[in-house]
Short mmCIF file of C-alpha atoms in Angstrom, two decimals:
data_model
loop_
_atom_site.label_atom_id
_atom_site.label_comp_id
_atom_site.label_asym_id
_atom_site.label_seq_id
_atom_site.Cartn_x
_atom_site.Cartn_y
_atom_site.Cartn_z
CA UNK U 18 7.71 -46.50 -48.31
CA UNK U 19 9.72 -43.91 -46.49
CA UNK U 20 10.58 -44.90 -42.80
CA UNK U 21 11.70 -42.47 -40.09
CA UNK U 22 12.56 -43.21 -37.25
CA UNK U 23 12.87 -40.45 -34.04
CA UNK U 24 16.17 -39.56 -33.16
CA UNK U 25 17.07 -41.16 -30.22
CA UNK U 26 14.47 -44.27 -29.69
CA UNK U 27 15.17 -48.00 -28.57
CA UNK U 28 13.32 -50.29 -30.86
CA UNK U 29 12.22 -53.83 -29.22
CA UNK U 30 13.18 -56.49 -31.46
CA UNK U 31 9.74 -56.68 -32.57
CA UNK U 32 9.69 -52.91 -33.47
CA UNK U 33 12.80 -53.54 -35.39
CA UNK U 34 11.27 -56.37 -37.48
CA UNK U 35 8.37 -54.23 -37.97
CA UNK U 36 10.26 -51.39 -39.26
CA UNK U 37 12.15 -54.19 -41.50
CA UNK U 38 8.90 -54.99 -42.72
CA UNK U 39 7.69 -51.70 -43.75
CA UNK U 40 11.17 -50.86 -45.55
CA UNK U 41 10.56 -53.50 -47.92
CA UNK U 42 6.98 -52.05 -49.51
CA UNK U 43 7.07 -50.23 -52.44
CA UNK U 44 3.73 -48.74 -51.25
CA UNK U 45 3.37 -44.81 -51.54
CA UNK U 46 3.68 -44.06 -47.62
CA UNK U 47 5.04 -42.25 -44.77
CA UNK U 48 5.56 -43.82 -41.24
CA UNK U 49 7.10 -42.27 -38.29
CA UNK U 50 8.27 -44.82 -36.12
CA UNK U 51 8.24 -44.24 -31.97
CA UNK U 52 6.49 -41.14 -32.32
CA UNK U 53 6.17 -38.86 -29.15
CA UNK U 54 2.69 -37.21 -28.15
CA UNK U 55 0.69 -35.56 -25.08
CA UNK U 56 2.32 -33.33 -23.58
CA UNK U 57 5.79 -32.51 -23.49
CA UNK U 58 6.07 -35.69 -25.94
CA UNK U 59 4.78 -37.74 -22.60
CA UNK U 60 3.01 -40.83 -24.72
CA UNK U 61 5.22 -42.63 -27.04
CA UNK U 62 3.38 -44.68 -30.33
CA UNK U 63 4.86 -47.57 -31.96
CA UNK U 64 4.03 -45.71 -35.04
CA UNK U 65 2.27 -43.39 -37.37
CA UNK U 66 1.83 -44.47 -41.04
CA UNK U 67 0.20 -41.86 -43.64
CA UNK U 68 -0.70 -42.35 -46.90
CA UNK U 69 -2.09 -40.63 -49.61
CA UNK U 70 -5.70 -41.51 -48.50
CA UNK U 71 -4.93 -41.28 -44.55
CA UNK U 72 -3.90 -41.88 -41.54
CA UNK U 73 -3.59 -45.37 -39.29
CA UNK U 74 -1.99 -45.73 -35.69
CA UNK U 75 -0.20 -49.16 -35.10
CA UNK U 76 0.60 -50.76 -31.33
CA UNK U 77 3.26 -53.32 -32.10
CA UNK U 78 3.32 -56.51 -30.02
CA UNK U 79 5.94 -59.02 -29.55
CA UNK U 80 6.53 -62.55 -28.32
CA UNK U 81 8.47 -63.89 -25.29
CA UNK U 82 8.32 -67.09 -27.13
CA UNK U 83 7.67 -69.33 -30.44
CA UNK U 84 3.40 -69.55 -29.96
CA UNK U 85 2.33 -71.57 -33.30
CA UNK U 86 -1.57 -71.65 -33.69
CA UNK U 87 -5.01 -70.07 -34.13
CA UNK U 88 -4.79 -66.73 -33.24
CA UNK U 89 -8.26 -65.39 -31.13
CA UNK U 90 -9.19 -61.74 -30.46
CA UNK U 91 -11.15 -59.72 -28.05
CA UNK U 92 -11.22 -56.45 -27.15
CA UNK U 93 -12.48 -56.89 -23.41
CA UNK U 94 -10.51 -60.28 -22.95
CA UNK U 95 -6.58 -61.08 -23.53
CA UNK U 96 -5.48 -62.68 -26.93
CA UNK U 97 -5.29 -66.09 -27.31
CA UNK U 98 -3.15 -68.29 -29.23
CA UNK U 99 -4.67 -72.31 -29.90
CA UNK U 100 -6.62 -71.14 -26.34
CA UNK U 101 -3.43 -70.13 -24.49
CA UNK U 102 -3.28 -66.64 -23.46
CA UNK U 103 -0.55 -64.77 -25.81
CA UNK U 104 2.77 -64.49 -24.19
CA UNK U 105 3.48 -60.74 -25.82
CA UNK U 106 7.20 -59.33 -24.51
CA UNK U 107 5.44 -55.89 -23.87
CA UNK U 108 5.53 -55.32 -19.73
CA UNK U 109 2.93 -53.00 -20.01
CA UNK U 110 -0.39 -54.68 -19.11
CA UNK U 111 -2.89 -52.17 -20.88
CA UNK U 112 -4.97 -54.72 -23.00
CA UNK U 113 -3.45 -54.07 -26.87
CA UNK U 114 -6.97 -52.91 -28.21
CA UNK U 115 -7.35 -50.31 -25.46
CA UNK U 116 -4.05 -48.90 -25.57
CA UNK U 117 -4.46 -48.76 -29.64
CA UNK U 118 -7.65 -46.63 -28.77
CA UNK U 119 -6.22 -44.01 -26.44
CA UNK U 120 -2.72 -44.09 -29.28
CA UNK U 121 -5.54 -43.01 -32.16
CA UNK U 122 -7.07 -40.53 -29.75
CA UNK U 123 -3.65 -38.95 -28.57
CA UNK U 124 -2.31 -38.92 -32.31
CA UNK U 125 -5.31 -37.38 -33.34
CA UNK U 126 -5.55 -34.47 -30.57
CA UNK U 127 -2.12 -33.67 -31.13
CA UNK U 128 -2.46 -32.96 -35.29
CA UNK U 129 -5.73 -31.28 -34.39
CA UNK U 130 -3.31 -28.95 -31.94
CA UNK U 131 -1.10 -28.31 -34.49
CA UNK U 132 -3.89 -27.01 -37.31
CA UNK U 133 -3.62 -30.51 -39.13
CA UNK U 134 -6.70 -31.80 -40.19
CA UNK U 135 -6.31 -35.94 -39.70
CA UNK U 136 -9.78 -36.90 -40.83
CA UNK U 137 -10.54 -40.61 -39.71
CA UNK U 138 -8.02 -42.14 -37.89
CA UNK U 139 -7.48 -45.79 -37.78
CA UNK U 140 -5.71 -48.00 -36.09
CA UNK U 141 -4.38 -51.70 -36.38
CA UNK U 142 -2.06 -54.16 -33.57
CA UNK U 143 0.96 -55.40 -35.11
CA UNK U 144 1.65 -58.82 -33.75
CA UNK U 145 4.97 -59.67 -34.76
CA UNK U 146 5.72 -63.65 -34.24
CA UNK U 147 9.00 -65.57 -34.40
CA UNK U 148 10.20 -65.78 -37.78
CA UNK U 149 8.96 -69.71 -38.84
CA UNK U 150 5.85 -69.28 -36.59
CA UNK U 151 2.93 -69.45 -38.08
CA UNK U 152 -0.06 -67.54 -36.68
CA UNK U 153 -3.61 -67.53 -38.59
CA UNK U 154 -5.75 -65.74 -39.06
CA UNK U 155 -2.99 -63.25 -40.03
CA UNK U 156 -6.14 -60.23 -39.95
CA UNK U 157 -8.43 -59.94 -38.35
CA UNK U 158 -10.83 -57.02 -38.01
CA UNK U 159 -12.45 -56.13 -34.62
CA UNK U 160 -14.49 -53.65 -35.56
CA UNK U 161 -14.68 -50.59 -38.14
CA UNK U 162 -11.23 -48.95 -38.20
CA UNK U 163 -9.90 -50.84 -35.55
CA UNK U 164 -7.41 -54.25 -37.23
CA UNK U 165 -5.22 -56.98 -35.81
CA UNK U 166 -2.63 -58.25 -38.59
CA UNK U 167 0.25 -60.91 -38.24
CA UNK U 168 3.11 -59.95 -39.83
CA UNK U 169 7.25 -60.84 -39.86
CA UNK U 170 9.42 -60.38 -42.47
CA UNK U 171 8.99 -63.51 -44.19
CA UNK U 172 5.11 -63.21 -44.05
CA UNK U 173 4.29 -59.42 -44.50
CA UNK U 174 1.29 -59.89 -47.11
CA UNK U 175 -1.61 -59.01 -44.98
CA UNK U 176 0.11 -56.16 -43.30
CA UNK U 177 0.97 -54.66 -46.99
CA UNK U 178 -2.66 -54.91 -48.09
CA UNK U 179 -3.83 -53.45 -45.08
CA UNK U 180 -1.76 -50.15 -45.43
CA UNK U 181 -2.42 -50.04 -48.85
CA UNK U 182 -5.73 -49.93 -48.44
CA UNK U 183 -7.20 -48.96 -45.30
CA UNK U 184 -8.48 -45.86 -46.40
CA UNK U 185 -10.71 -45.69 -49.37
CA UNK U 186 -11.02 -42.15 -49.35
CA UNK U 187 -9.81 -39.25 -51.48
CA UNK U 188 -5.86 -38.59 -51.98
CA UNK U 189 -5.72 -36.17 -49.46
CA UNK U 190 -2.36 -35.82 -48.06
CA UNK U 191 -0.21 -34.15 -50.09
CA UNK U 192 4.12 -33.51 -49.28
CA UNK U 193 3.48 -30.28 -47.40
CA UNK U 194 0.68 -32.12 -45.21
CA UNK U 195 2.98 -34.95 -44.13
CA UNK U 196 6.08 -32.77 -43.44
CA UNK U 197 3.67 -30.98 -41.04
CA UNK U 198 2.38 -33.80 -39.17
CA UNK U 199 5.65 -35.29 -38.91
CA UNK U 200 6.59 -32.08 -37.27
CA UNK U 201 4.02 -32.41 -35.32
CA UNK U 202 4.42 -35.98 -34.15
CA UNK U 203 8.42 -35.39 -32.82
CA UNK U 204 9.87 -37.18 -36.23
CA UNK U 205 12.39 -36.21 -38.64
CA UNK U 206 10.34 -34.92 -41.70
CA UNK U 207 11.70 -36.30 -44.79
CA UNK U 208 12.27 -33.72 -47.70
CA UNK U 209 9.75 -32.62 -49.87
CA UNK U 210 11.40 -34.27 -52.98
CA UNK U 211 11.33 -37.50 -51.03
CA UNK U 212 7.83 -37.48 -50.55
CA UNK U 213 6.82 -36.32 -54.07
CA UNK U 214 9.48 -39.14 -55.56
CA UNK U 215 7.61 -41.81 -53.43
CA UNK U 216 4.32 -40.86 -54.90
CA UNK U 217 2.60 -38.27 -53.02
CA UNK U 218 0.95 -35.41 -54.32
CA UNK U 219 2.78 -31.61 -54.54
CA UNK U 220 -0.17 -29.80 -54.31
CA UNK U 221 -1.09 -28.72 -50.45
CA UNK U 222 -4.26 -29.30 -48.78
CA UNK U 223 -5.52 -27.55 -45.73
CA UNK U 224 -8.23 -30.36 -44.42
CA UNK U 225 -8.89 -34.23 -45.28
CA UNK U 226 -11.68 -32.94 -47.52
CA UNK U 227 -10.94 -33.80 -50.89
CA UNK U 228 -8.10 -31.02 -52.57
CA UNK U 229 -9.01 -29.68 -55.63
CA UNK U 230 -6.03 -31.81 -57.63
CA UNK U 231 -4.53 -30.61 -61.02
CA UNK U 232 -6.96 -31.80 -63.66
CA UNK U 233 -4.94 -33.97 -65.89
CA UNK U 234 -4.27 -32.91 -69.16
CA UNK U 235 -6.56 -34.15 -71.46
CA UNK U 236 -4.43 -35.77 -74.61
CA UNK U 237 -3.83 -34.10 -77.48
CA UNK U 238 -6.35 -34.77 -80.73
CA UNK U 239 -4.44 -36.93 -82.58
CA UNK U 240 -3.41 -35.19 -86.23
CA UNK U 241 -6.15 -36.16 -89.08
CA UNK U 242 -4.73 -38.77 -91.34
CA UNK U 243 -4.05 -37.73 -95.16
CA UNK U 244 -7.09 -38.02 -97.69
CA UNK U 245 -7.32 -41.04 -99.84
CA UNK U 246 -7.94 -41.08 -103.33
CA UNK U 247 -11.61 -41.76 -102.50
CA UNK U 248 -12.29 -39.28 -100.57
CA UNK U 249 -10.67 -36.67 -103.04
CA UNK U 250 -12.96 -38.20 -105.46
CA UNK U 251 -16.24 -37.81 -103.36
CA UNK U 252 -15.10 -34.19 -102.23
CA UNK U 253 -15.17 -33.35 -106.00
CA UNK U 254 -18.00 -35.04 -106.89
CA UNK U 255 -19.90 -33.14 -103.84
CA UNK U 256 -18.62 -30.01 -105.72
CA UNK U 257 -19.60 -30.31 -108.66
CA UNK U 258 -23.28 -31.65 -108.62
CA UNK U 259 -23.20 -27.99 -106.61
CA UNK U 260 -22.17 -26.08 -109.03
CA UNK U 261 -24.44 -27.91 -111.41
CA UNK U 262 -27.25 -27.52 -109.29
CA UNK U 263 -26.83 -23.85 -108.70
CA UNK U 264 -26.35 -23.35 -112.35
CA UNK U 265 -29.84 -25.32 -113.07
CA UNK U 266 -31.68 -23.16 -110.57
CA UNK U 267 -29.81 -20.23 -112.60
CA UNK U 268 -30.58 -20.73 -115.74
CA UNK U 269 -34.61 -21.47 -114.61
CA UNK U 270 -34.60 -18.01 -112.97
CA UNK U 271 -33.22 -16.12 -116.00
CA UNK U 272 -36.18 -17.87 -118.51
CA UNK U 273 -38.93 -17.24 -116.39
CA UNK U 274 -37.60 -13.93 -116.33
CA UNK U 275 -37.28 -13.61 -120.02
CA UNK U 276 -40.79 -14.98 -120.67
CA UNK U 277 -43.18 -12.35 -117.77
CA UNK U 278 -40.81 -9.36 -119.64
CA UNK U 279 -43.86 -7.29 -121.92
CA UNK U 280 -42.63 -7.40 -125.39
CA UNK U 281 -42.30 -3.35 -127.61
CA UNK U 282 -45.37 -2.53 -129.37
CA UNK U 283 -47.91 -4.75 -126.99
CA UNK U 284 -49.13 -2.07 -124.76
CA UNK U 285 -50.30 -0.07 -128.37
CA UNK U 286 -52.14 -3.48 -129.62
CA UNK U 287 -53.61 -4.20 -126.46
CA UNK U 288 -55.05 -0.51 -125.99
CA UNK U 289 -58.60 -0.43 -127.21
CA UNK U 290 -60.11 0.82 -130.56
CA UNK U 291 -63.54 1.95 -129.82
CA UNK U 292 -64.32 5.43 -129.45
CA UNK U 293 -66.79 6.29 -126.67
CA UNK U 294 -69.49 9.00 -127.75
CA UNK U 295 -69.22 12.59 -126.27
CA UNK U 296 -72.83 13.54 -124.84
CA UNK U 297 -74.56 16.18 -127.14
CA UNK U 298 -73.79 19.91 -125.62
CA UNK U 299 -76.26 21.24 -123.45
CA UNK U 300 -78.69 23.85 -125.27
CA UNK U 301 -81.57 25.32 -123.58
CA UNK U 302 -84.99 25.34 -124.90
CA UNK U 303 -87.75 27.45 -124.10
CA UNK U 304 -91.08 25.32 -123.33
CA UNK U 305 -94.47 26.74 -123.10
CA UNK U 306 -97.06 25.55 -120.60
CA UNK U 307 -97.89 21.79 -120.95
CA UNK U 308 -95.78 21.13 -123.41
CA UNK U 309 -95.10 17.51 -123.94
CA UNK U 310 -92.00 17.01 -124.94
CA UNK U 311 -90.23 19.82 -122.97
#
């Protein structure tokens, strides 16, 4: 995962640990840590992490102190720990879910500002315990797109899942797409061979619809395997009951032929003989009044 950080912030101790954690994923992903939003840069967020399939907000929270227990979560009423109210190290008394909200809502408005279609947006509270403190559940989910996850260095399993997979969509973000919204956000962009080397795609996209990708190649036909001595033998034998076949249908043409072909001589024999009579010649006679015969 490639981590950037924005030049000039102070990381809490818990932010620190956080970015620790996220340093030591192998997962394809971008996060720009203590990014600066609003206007003028006038709302700060713990951080921004993109992947290929999206984009998720993340309020980190700290402890003042080692709290070991059941963790409980509300997002009208303050988190508990074993039914003691969390002791988090952040002075700022916004409630975590709420001020996740409004972080989603300003990160969102500001890539919409700069022509960058985010698509959904989640968002998830980092709670980041003593290391050796044990906190369960370590996720829980408040409601759709909106996560609490317990995660340190030493126990970083449920926070890996959950960036990995978040976002069931379509690859969508592509390098050019992330080195604009980390413009966008205040953060140092990393290169484009950085991005493409950790596993997103080179092709650009213009919205989080889908990006008609590079088909991959289909593989080549593998090259047809050398003919046995069987199937030499069954070629030829193919071939020749052809030929014998066309020389049978041949050789019945040419004697049915032979035997409708009128033989010299037969049209003399088969002319009649008989000689038909000429009719006497015509001679007339004179008759005399009732004469019988005339």
């Amino acid at each position: 995962m490639l981590v950037k950080i924005r030049p000039g912030a102070q990381l809490s101790g818990a932010e620190q640990e956080f970015v620790d954690c996220l340093r030591a994923f192998p997962s394809t992903a971008f996060a720009a840590v203590d990014a600066q939003v609003g206007d003028n840069g006038t709302r700060q967020i713990d951080a921004v992490v993109i992947t290929p399939r999206g984009v998720t907000v993340v309020e980190v929270r700290g402890f003042r102190r080692r709290q070991s227990g059941i963790l409980g979560v509300s997002d009208d009423e303050p988190f508990t720990i074993s039914d003691t109210t969390a002791d988090f190290d952040d002075e700022n008394a916004a409630h975590p879910i709420q001020r996740l909200e409004q972080a989603v809502y300003a990160v969102k408005s500001k890539l919409e500002r700069a022509l960058i279609d985010p698509g959904h947006v989640c968002g998830v509270v980092a709670l980041i315990p003593f290391r050796g403190v044990v906190v369960r559940p370590a996720r829980t989910n408040v409601r759709s797109g909106v996560d609490v996850v317990v995660a340190n260095v030493p126990d970083a399993t449920e926070l890996r899942i959950y960036l990995e997979g978040f976002a069931a969509g379509p690859r969508s973000w592509s390098a050019d797409r992330v080195i604009s919204a980390a413009t966008a956000l205040g953060v140092t962009a990393p290169s484009r061979a950085e991005l493409i080397a950790d596993g997103f795609d080179e092709l650009a996209a213009h919205s989080h619809l889908p990006v008609a990708a590079l088909a991959p190649t289909p593989p080549a036909p593998p090259p047809p395997r050398p003919s046995t001595r069987s199937q030499h033998a069954a070629i030829w034998a193919v071939v020749a009951a052809a030929v014998i076949g066309m020389l049978v249908v041949f050789g019945v043409v040419v004697t049915a032929v032979a035997r409708d072909e009128p033989h010299p001589g037969s049209e003399r024999e088969a002319t009649s003989s008989t000689v038909v009579p000429s009719p006497p010649p015509y001679r007339p006679r004179d008759c005399y009044p009732f004469q019988t015969d005339c």
